[in-house]
Coordinates of C-alpha atoms and ligand atoms in Angstrom, one line a residue:
X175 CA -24.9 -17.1 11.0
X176 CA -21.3 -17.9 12.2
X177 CA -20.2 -21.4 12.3
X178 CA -16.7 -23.1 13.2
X179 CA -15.1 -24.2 9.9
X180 CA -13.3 -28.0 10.3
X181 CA -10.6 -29.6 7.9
X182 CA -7.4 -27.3 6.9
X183 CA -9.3 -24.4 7.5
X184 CA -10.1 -25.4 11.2
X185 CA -10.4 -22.5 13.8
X186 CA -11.4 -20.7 11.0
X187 CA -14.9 -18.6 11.8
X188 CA -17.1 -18.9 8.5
X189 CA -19.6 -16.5 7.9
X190 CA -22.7 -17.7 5.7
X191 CA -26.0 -16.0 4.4
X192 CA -26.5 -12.9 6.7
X193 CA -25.9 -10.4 4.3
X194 CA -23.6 -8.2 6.6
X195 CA -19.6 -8.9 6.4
X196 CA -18.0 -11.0 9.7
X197 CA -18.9 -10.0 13.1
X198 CA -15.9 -10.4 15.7
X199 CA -17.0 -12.4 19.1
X200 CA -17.2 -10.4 21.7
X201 CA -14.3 -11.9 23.3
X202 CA -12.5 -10.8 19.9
X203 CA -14.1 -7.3 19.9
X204 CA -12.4 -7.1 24.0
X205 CA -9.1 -7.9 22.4
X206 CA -9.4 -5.4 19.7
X207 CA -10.1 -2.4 22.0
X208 CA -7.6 -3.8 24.8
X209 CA -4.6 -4.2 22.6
X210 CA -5.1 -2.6 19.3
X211 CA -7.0 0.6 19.9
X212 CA -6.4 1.1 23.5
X213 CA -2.5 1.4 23.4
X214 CA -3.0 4.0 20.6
X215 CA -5.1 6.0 22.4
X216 CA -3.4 5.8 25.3
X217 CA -0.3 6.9 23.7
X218 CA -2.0 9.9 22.6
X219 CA -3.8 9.9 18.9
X220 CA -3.5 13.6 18.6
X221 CA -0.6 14.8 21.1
X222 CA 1.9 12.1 22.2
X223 CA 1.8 11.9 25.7
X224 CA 6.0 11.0 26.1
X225 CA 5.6 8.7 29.1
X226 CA 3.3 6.3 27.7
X227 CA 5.1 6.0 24.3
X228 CA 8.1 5.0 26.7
X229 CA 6.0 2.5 27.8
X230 CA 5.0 1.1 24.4
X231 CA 8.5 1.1 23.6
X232 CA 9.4 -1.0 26.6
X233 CA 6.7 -3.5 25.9
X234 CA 7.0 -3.2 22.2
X235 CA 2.7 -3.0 22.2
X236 CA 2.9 -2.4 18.1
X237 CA 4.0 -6.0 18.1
X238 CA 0.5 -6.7 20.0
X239 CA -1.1 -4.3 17.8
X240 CA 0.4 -6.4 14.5
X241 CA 0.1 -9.9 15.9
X242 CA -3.7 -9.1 16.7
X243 CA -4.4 -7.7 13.8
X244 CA -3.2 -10.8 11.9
X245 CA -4.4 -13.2 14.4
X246 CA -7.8 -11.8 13.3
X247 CA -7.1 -11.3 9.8
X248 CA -6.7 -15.8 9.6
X249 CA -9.4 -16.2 12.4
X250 CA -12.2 -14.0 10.2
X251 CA -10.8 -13.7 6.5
X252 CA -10.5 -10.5 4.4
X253 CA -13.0 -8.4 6.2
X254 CA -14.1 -5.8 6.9
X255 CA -14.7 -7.4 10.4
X256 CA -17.4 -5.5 12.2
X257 CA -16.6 -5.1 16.0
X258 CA -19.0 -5.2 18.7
X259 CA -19.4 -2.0 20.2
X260 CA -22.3 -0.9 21.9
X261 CA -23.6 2.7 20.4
X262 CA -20.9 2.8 17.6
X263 CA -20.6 0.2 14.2
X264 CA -17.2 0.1 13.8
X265 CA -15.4 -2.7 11.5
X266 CA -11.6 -3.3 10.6
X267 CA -10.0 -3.2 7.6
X268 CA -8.0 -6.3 7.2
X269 CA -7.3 -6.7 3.2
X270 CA -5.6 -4.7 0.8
X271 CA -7.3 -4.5 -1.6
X272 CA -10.3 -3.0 0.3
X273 CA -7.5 -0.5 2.0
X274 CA -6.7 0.8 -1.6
X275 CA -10.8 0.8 -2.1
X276 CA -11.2 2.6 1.7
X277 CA -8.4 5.4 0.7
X278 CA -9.2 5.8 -2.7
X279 CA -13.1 6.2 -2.7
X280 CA -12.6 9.2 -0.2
X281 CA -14.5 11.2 0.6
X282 CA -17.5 9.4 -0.7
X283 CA -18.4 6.6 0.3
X284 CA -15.8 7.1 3.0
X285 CA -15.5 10.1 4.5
X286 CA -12.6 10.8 6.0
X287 CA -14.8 13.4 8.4
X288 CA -15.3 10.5 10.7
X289 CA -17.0 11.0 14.1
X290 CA -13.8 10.5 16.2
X291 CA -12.0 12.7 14.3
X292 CA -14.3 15.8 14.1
X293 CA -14.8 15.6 18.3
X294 CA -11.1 15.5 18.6
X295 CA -10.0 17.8 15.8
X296 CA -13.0 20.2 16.8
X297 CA -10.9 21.3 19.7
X298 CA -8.7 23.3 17.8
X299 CA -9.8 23.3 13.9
X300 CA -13.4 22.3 13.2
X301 CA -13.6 23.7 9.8
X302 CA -9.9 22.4 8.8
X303 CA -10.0 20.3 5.7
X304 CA -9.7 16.7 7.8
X305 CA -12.7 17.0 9.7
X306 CA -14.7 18.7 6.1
X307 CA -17.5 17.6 4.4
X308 CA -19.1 18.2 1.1
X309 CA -18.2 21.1 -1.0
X310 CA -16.7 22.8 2.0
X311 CA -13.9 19.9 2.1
X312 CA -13.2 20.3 -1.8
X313 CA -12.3 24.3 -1.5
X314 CA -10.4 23.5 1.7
X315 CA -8.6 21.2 0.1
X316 CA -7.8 23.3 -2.8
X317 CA -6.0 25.9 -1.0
X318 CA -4.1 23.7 1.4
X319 CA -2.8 22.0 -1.6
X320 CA -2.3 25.8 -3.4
X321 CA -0.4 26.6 0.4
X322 CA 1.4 23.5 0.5
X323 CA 2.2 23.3 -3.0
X324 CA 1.2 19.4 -3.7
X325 CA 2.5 16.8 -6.2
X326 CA 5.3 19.3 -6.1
X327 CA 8.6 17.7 -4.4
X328 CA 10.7 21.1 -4.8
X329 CA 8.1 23.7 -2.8
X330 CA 7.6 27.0 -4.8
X331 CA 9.0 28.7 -2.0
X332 CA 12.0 25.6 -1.7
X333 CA 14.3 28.9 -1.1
X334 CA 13.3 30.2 1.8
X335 CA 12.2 26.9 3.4
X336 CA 15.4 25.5 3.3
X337 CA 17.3 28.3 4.6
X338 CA 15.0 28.2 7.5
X339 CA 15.2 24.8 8.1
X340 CA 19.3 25.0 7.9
X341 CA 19.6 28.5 9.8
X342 CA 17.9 26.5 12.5
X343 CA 19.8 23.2 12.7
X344 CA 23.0 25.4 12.3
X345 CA 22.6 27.4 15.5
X346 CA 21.5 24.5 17.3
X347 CA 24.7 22.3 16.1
X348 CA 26.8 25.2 16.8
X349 CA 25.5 25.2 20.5
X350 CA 25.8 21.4 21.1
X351 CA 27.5 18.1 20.1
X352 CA 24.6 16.0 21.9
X353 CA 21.3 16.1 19.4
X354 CA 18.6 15.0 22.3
X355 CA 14.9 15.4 21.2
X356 CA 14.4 18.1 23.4
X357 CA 17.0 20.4 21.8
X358 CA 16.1 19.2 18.3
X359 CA 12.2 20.3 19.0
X360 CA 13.0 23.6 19.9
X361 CA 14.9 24.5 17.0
X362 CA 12.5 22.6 14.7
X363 CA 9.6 24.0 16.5
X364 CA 11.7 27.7 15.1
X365 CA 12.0 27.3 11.9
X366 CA 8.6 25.5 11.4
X367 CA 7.2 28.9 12.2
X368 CA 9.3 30.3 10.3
X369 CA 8.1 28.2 7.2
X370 CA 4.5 28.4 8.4
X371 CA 3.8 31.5 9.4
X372 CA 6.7 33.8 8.3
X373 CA 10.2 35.5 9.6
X374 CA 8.1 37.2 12.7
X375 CA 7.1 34.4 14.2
X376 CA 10.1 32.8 14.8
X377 CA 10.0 33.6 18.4
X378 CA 6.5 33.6 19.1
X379 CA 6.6 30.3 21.3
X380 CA 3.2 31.1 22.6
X381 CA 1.7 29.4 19.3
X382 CA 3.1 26.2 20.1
X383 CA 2.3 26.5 24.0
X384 CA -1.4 26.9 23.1
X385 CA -1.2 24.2 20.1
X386 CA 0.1 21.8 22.7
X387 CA -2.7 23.3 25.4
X388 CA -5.6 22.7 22.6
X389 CA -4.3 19.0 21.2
X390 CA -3.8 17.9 24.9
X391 CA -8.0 18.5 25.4
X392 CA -8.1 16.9 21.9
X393 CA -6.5 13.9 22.5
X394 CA -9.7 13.2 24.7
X395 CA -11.9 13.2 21.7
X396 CA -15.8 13.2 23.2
X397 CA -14.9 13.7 26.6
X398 CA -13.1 16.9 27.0
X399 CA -15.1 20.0 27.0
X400 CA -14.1 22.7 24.4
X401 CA -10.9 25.1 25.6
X402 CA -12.7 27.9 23.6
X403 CA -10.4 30.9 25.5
X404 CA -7.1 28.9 24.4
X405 CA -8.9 28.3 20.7
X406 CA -9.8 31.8 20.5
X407 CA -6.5 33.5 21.6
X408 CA -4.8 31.1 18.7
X409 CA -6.7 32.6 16.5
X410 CA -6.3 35.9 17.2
X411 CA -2.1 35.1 17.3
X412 CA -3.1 33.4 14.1
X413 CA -4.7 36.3 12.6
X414 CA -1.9 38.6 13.5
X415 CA 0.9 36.7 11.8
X416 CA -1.1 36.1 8.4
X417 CA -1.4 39.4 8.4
X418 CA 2.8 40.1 8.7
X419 CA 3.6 37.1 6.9
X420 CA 6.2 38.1 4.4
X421 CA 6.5 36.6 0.9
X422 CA 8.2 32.8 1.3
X423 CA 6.3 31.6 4.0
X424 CA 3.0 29.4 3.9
X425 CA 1.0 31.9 5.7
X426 CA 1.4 34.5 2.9
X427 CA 0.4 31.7 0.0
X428 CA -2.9 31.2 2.1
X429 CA -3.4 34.9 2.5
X430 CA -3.4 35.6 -1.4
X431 CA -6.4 32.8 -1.5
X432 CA -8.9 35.0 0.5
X433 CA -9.8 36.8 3.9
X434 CA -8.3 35.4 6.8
X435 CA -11.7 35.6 9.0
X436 CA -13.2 34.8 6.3
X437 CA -15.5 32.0 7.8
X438 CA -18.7 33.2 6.0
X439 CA -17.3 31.8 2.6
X440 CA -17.1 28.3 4.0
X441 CA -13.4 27.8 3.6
X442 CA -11.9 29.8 7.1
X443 CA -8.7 29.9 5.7
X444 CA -7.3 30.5 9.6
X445 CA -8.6 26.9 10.8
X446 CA -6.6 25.5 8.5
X447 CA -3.1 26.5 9.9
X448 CA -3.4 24.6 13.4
X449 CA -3.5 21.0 11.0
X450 CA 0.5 22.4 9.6
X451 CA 1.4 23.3 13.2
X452 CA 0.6 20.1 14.5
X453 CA 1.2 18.0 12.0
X454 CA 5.0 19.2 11.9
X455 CA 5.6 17.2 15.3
X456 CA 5.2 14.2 13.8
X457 CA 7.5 14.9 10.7
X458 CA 10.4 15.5 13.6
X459 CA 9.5 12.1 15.1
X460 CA 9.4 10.5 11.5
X461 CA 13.2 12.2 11.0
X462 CA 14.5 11.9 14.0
X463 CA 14.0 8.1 13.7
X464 CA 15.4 8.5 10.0
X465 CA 18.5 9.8 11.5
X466 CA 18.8 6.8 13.9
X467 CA 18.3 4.6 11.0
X468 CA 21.1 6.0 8.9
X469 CA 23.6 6.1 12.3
X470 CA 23.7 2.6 12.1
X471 CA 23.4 1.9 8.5
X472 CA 26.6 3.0 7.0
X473 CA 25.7 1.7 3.3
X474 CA 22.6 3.8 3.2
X475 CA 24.3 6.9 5.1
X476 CA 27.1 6.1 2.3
X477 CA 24.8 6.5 -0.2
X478 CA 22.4 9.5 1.1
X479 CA 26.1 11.1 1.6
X480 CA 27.3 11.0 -2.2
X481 CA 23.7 12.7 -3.2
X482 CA 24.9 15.7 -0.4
X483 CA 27.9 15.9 -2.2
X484 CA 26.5 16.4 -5.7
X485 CA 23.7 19.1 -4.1
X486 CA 26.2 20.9 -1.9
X487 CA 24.4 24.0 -1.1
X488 CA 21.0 21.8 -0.8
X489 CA 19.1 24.3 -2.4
X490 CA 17.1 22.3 -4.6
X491 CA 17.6 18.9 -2.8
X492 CA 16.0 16.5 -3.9
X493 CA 18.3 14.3 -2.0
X494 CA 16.1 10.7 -3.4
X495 CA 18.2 8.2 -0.5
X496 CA 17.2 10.4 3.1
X497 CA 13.7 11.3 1.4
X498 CA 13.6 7.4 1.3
X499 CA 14.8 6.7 4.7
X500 CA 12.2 9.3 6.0
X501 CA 9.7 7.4 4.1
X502 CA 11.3 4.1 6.0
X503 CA 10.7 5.3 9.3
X504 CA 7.3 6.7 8.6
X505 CA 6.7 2.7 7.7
X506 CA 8.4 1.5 10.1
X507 CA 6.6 3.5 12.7
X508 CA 3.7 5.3 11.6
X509 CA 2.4 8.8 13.1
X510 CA -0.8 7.8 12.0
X511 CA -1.1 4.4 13.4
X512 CA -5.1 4.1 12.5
X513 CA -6.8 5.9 9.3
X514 CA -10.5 6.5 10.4
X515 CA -13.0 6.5 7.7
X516 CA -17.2 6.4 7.9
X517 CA -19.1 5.8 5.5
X518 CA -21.7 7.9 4.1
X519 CA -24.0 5.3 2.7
X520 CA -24.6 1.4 2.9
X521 CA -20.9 -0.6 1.4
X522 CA -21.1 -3.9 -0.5
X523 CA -17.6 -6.0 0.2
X524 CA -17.1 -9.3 -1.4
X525 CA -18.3 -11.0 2.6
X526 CA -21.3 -9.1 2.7
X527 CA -22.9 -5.6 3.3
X528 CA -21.5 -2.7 5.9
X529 CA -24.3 0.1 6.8
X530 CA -24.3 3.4 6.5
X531 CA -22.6 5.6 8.9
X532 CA -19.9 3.0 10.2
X533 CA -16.3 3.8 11.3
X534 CA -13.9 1.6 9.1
X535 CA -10.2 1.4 10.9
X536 CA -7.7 0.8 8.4
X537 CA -4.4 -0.4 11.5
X538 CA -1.6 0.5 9.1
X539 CA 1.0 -1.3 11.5
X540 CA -0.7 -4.7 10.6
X541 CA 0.0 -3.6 6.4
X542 CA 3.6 -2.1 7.3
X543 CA 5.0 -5.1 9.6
X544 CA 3.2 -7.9 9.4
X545 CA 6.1 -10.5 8.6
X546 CA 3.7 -12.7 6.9
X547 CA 2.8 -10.5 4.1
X548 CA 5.3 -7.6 4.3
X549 CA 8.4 -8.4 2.9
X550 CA 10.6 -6.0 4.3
X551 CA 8.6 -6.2 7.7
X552 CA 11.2 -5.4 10.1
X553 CA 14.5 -4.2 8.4
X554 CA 15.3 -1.0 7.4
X555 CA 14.5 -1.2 3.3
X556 CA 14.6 2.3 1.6
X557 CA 14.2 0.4 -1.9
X558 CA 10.6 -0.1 -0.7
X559 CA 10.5 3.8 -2.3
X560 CA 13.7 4.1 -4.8
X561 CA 13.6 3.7 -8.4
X562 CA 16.0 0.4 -9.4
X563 CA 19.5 3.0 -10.0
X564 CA 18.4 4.2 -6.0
X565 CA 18.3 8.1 -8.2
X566 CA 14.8 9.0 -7.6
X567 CA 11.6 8.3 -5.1
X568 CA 9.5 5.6 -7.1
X569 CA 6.0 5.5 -5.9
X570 CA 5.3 1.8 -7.4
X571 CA 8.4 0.7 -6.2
X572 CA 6.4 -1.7 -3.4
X573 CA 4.5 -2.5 -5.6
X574 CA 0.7 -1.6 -4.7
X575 CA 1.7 -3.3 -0.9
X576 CA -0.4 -0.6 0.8
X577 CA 2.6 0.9 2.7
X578 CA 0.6 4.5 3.3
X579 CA 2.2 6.0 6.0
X580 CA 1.0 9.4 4.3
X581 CA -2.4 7.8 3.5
X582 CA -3.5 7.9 -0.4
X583 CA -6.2 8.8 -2.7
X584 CA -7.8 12.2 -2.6
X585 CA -7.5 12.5 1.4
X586 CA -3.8 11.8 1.3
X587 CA -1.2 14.0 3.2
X588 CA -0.9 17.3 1.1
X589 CA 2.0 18.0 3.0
X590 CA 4.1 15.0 2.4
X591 CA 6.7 16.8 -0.3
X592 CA 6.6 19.8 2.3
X593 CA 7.5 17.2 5.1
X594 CA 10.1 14.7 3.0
X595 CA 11.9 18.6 1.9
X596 CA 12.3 20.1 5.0
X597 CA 13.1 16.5 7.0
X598 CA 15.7 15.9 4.1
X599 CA 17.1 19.0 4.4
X600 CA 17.5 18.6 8.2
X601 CA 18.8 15.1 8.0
X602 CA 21.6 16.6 5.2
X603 CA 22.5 19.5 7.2
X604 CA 23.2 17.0 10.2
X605 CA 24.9 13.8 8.5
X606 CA 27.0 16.4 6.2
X607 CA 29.7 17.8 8.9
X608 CA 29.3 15.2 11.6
X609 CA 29.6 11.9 12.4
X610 CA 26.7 10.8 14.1
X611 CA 26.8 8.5 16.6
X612 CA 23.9 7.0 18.7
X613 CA 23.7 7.6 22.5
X614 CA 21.6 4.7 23.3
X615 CA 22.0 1.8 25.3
X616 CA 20.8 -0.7 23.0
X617 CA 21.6 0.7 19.2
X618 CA 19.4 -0.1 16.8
X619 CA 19.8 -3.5 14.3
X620 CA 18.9 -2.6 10.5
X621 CA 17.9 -6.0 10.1
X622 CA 15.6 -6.8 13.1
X623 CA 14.2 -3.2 13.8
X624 CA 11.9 -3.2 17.2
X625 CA 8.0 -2.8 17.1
X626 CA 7.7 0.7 19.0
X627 CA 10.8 3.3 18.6
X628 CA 9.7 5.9 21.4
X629 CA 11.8 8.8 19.3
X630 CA 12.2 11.0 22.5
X631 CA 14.8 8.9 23.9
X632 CA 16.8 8.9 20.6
X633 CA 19.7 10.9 21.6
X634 CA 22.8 10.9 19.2
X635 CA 26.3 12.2 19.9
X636 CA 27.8 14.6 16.7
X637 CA 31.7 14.6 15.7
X638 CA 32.8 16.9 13.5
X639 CA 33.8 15.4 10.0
X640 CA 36.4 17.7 9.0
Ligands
HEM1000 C1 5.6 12.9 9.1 C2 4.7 13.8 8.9 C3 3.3 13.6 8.5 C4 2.7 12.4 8.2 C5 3.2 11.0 8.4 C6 1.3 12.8 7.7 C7 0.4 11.9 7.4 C8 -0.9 12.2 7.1 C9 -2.0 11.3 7.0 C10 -1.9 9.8 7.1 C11 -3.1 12.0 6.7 C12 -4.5 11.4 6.4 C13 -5.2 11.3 7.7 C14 -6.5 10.7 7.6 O1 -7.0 10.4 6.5 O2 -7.2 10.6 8.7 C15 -2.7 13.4 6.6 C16 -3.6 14.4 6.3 C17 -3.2 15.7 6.2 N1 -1.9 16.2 6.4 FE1 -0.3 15.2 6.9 N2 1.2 14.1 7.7 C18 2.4 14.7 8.1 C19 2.8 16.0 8.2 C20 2.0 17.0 7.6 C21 2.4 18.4 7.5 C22 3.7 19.0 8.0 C23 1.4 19.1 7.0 C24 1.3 20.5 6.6 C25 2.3 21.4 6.6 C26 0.3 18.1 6.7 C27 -0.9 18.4 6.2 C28 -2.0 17.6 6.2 C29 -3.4 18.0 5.8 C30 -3.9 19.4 5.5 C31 -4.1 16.8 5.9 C32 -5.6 16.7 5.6 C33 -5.9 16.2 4.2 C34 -7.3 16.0 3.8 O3 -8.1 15.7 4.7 O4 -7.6 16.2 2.6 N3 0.7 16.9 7.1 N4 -1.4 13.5 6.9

């Protein structure tokens, strides 16, 4: 039964003896899919469709997405909040505590195989790890974080990486003065196949067109039939640079962990190249917005400059100050706006019971900006990630605040040292020679930082330093 609560608490819904955690209104639940999940799948959950994100930006819809969030969050109390969706039980996570509980007791109870995610993912990689169950997710897993080289900051194959990464941003500097996000994709797009799938692939643009063919279906979830002809003739590209893959590159680590086709021994190492490929256009967003933080931060650039200094040749950079400012923008503005887990059995909460089989949404703007209980909410604070002498990345530095714009637990992005070394690296290679100023109308303020940050309208102008 749900009943009105009066006295301090009024306008306050109280929840009392129904065994099963609050229920939104189905006013509330219309709210929730109008201006929380709607502009998020609008804006494209699994390829950003560039128009729309404009839009967000130019109606700042994250600071709906927040205010909502919270709005419920005092409205309902600590959750989970079940919505009211015909055919689907779906609830929100609105504490913190239960988003540490949702992220660390993955995959069981909460699978991070959700529904969603495995019609959307199952467009281009239904036996990659994200979309894995059972015994098949654990071996997947393993050899991602074997490939990817987890828990690791400095990659095993650090070398070669970062001599991509700079060959890349080199050429491109040395062909223009005006870093747009077109130009920068290109040449990121290069040397992520480089780092991916070796030397030989540099060129081979075709991977990308048909990654952006395939995640275009996918961002249609359910309702898009499958593009098997596109899916197919990635993995026969696939196959052929695994194969050629020289030693350096991520394909060759993945090779030496079994047969490529092998799909019969449940891991299909192949399938699980497409969540690298894709997952690389976010990390440009995330530093692409890093840079626009540091243009107009010149204590922080100050500082991430003296760590350039003391790694010149940035071969084993560590570089603690633009690793933190990456980490900033990936707060700030999260790629992955909503973490999607179901659960495999019947959950007990502190409000009451949540079935089996339920999609929890865990809205990690509402955790990351959310004024009221985020401290840093809207300015740009790479301390939120820095040890106290600002040398090294410091995991408890926010103090258990579940700031998880790489999620956590056992589901967590194996790929976040790959993506904080190679966005580093980029950021260094640019903010070393140049001066970078931005070429935007309104330049960003530090201290009052905007909602939505569409990155593809981040332009900056470069001056040479020396
Ligand atoms: C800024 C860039 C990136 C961000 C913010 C990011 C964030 C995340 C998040 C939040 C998840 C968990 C998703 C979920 O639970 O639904 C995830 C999973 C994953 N990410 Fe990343 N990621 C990034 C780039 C990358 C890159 C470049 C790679 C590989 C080269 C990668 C590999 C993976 C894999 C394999 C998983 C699945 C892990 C599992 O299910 O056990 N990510 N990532």
């Amino acid at each position: 039964m749900i009943a009105a609560s009066g006295g301090p608490a009024a306008g306050r819904l109280l929840v009392r003896g129904t065994g099963s955690v609050p229920r939104a209104t189905a006013t509330d639940t219309l709210r929730v899919l109008t201006r929380v999940l709607g502009p998020n799948i609008a804006q494209g959950v699994i390829a950003r469709r560039p128009t729309v994100v404009r839009l967000a930006q130019r109606c700042q819809v994250d600071a709906g997405v927040v205010h909502e969030t919270a709005r419920l969050r005092r409205r309902y109390g600590r959750g989970p909040l079940r919505l009211r969706v015909p055919g689907r039980e779906l609830a929100l996570v609105l504490d913190a505590e239960d988003v540490h509980r949702v992220l660390d007791g993955t995959p069981d109870p909460f699978t991070p195989a959700n529904a969603e995610k495995r019609a959307a993912l199952g467009q281009f990689q239904p036996h990659g790890v994200l979309v894995s169950r059972g015994s098949e997710r654990a071996s997947r897993r393993r050899i991602n974080e074997h490939a990817l080289d987890t828990g690791h900051p400095v990659h095993g194959d650090a070398e070669a990486i970062v001599a991509a990464v700079h060959d890349e941003v080199g050429g491109l500097l040395a062909r223009t003065d005006d870093l747009t996000w077109t130009a920068a994709q290109q040449a990121w797009r290069r040397a992520v196949r480089r780092v991916v799938l070796g030397e030989q692939a540099r060129d081979d643009e075709v991977v990308h067109t048909l990654m952006d063919r395939l995640r275009g279906r996918a961002n249609w979830s359910f309702l898009a039939p499958r593009d098997r002809r596109s899916r197919a003739a990635l993995r026969d590209r696939l196959t052929i640079h695994v194969d050629r893959a020289g030693p350096g590159s991520l394909a060759a680590r993945l090779r030496s962990t079994g047969s490529p086709s092998d799909a019969e021994g449940g891991i299909d190492v192949l399938d699980q190249i497409p969540q690298w490929l894709f997952a690389a256009d976010p990390a440009l967003m995330v530093a692409h917005r890093a840079l626009a933080l540091l243009a107009v931060d010149p204590a922080a650039r100050d500082r991430a400059r003296s760590e350039m200094t003391e790694v010149a040749d940035h071969t084993a950079p560590l570089l603690p100050q633009v690793r933190a400012a990456v980490l900033e923008s990936a707060r700030l503005w999260p790629t992955t706006p909503l973490i999607l887990r179901d659960t495999t059995e019947a959950t007990t909460w502190p409000t009451g019971t949540v079935p089996a089989g339920a999609g929890l949404l865990v809205v990690t703007p509402y955790f990351h900006r959310d004024e009221s209980r985020e401290p840093t909410a809207h300015r740009f604070a790479p301390e939120n990630w820095l040890s106290p002498d600002g040398r090294s990345l410091d995991e408890t530095a926010h103090d258990h605040r579940p700031l998880v714009p790489f999620s956590e637990g056992p589901a967590s992005c194996p790929g976040q040292d790959l993506v904080l070394l190679m966005t580093s690296t980029w950021i260094a290679a640019v903010l070393d020679r140049h001066e970078v100023e931005p070429r935007t109308a309104a330049p960003l303020d530090p201290s009052s930082l905007p909602a939505s940050l569409s990155p593809f309208d981040l332009a900056f102008r470069l001056r040479s330093r020396s």
